[in-house]
PDB file of C-alpha atoms in Angstrom:
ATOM      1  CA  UNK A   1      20.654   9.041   7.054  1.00 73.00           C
ATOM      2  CA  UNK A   2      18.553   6.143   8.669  1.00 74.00           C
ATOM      3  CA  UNK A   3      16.586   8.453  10.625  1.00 80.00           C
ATOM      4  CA  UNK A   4      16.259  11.382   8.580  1.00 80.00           C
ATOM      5  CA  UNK A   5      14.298   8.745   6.109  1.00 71.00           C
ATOM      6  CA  UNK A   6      12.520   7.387   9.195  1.00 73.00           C
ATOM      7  CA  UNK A   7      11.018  10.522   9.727  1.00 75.00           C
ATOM      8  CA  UNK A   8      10.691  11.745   6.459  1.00 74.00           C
ATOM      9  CA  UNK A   9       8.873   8.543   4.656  1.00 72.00           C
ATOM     10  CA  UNK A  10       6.982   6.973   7.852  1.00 77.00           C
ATOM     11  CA  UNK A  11       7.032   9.235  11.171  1.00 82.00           C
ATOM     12  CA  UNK A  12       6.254  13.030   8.745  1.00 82.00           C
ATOM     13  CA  UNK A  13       3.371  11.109   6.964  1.00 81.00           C
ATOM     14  CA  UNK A  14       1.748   9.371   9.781  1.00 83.00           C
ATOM     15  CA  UNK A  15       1.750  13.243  11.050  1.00 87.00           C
ATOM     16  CA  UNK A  16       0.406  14.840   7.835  1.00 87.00           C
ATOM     17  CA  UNK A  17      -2.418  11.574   7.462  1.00 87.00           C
ATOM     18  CA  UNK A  18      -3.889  11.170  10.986  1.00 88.00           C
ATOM     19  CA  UNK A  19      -6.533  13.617  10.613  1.00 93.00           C
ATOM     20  CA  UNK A  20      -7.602  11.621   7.614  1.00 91.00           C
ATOM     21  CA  UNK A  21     -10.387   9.416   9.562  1.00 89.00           C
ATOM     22  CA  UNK A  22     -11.340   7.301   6.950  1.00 88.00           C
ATOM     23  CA  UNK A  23      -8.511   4.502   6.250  1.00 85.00           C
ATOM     24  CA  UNK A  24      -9.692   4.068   2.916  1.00 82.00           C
ATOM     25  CA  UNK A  25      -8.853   7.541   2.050  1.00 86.00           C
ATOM     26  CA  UNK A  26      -5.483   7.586   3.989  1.00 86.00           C
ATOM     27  CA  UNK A  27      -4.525   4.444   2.168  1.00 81.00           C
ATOM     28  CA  UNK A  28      -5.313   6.243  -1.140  1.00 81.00           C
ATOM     29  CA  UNK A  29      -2.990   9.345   0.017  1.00 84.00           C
ATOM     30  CA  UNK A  30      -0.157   7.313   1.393  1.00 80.00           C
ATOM     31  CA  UNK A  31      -0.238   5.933  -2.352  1.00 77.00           C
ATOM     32  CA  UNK A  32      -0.635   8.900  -4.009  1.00 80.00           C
ATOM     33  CA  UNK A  33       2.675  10.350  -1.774  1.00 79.00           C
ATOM     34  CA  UNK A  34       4.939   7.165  -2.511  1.00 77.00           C
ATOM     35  CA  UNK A  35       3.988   7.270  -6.429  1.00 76.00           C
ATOM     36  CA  UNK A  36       5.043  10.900  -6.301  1.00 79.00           C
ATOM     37  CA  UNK A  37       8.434  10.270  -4.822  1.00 76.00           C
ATOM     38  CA  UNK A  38      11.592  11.258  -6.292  1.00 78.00           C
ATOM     39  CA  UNK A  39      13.081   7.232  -5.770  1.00 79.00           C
ATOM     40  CA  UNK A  40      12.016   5.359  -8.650  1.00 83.00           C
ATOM     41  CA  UNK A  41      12.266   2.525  -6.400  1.00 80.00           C
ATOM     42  CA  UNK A  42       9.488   4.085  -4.001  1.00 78.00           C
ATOM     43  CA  UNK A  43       7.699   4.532  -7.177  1.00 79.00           C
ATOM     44  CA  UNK A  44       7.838   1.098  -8.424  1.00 83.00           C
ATOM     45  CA  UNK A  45       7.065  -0.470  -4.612  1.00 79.00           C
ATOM     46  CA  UNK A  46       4.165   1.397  -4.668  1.00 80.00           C
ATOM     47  CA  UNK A  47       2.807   0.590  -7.912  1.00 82.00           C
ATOM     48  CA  UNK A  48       3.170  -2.694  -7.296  1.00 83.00           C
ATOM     49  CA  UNK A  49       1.798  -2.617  -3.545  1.00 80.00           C
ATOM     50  CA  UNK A  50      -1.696  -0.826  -5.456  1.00 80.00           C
ATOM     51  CA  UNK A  51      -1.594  -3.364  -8.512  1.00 84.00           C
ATOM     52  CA  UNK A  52      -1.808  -6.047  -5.287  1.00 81.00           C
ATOM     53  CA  UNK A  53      -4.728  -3.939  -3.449  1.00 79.00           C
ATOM     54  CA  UNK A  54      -6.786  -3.549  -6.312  1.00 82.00           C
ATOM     55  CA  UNK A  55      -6.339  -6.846  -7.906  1.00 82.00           C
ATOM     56  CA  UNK A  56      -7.414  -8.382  -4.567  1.00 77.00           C
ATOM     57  CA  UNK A  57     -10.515  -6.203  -4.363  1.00 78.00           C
ATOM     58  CA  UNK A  58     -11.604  -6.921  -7.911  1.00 82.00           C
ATOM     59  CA  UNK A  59     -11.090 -10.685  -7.399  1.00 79.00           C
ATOM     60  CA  UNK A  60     -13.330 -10.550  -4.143  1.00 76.00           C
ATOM     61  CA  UNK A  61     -16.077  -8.331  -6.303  1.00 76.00           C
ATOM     62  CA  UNK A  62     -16.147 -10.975  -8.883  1.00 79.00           C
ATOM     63  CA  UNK A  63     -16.610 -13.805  -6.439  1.00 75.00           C
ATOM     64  CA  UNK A  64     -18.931 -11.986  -4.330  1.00 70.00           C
ATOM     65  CA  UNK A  65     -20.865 -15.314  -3.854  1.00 68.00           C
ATOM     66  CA  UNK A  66     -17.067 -16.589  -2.385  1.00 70.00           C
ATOM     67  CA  UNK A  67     -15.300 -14.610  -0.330  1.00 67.00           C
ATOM     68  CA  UNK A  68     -11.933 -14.858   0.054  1.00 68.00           C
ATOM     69  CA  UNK A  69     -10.522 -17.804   2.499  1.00 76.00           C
ATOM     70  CA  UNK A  70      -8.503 -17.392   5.303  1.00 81.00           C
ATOM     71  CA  UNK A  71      -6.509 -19.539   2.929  1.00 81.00           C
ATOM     72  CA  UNK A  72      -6.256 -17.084  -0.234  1.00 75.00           C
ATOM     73  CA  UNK A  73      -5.662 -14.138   2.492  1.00 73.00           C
ATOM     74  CA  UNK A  74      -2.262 -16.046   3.731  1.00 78.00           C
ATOM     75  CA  UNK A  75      -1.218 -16.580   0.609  1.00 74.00           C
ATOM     76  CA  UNK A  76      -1.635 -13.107  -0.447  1.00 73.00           C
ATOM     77  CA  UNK A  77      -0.867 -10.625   2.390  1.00 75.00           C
ATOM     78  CA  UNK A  78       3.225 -12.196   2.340  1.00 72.00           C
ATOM     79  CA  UNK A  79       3.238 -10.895  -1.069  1.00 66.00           C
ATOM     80  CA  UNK A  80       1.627  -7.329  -0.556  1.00 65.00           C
ATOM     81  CA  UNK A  81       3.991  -6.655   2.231  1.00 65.00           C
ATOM     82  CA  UNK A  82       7.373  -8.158   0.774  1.00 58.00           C
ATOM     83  CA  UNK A  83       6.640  -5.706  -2.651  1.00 53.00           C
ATOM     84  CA  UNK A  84       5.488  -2.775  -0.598  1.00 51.00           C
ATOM     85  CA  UNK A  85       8.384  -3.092   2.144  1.00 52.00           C
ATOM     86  CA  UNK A  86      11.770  -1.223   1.663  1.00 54.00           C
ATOM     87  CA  UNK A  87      14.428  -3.361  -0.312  1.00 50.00           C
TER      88      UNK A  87
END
């Protein structure tokens, strides 16, 4: 069961996204494939994991005079990953 979600959710999308050469648009897909999954808990993850990206991005375009510290980014990226990771 472990591997047949392996490949399914990470090793079949990897596959179906590498000829994608802009990450920008592969992250945008890889969203668009979680938020169409059957688990409401994939669903949800990802929701949450693009609530994170573009809350960050709108922050930094409102304090374009301030980027973002190295500070702000360590307090952030924990979060990101620990809503967009598997339960």
């Amino acid at each position: 069961m472990l591997a047949t979600w392996e490949r399914e959710a990470t090793d079949d999308i990897i596959g179906q996204l590498s000829p994608v050469g802009d990450p920008t648009e592969r992250l945008r897909l890889v969203m668009i494939a979680a938020m169409n999954d059957e688990d409401p808990q994939a669903r949800h993850r990802a929701r949450l994991a693009y609530s994170a990206y573009l809350g960050w991005f709108e922050l930094s375009r409102a304090q374009a005079h301030s980027p973002p510290s190295s500070r702000d980014r360590a307090a952030i990226e924990p979060a990101i990953s620990a809503r967009s990771s598997p339960c």
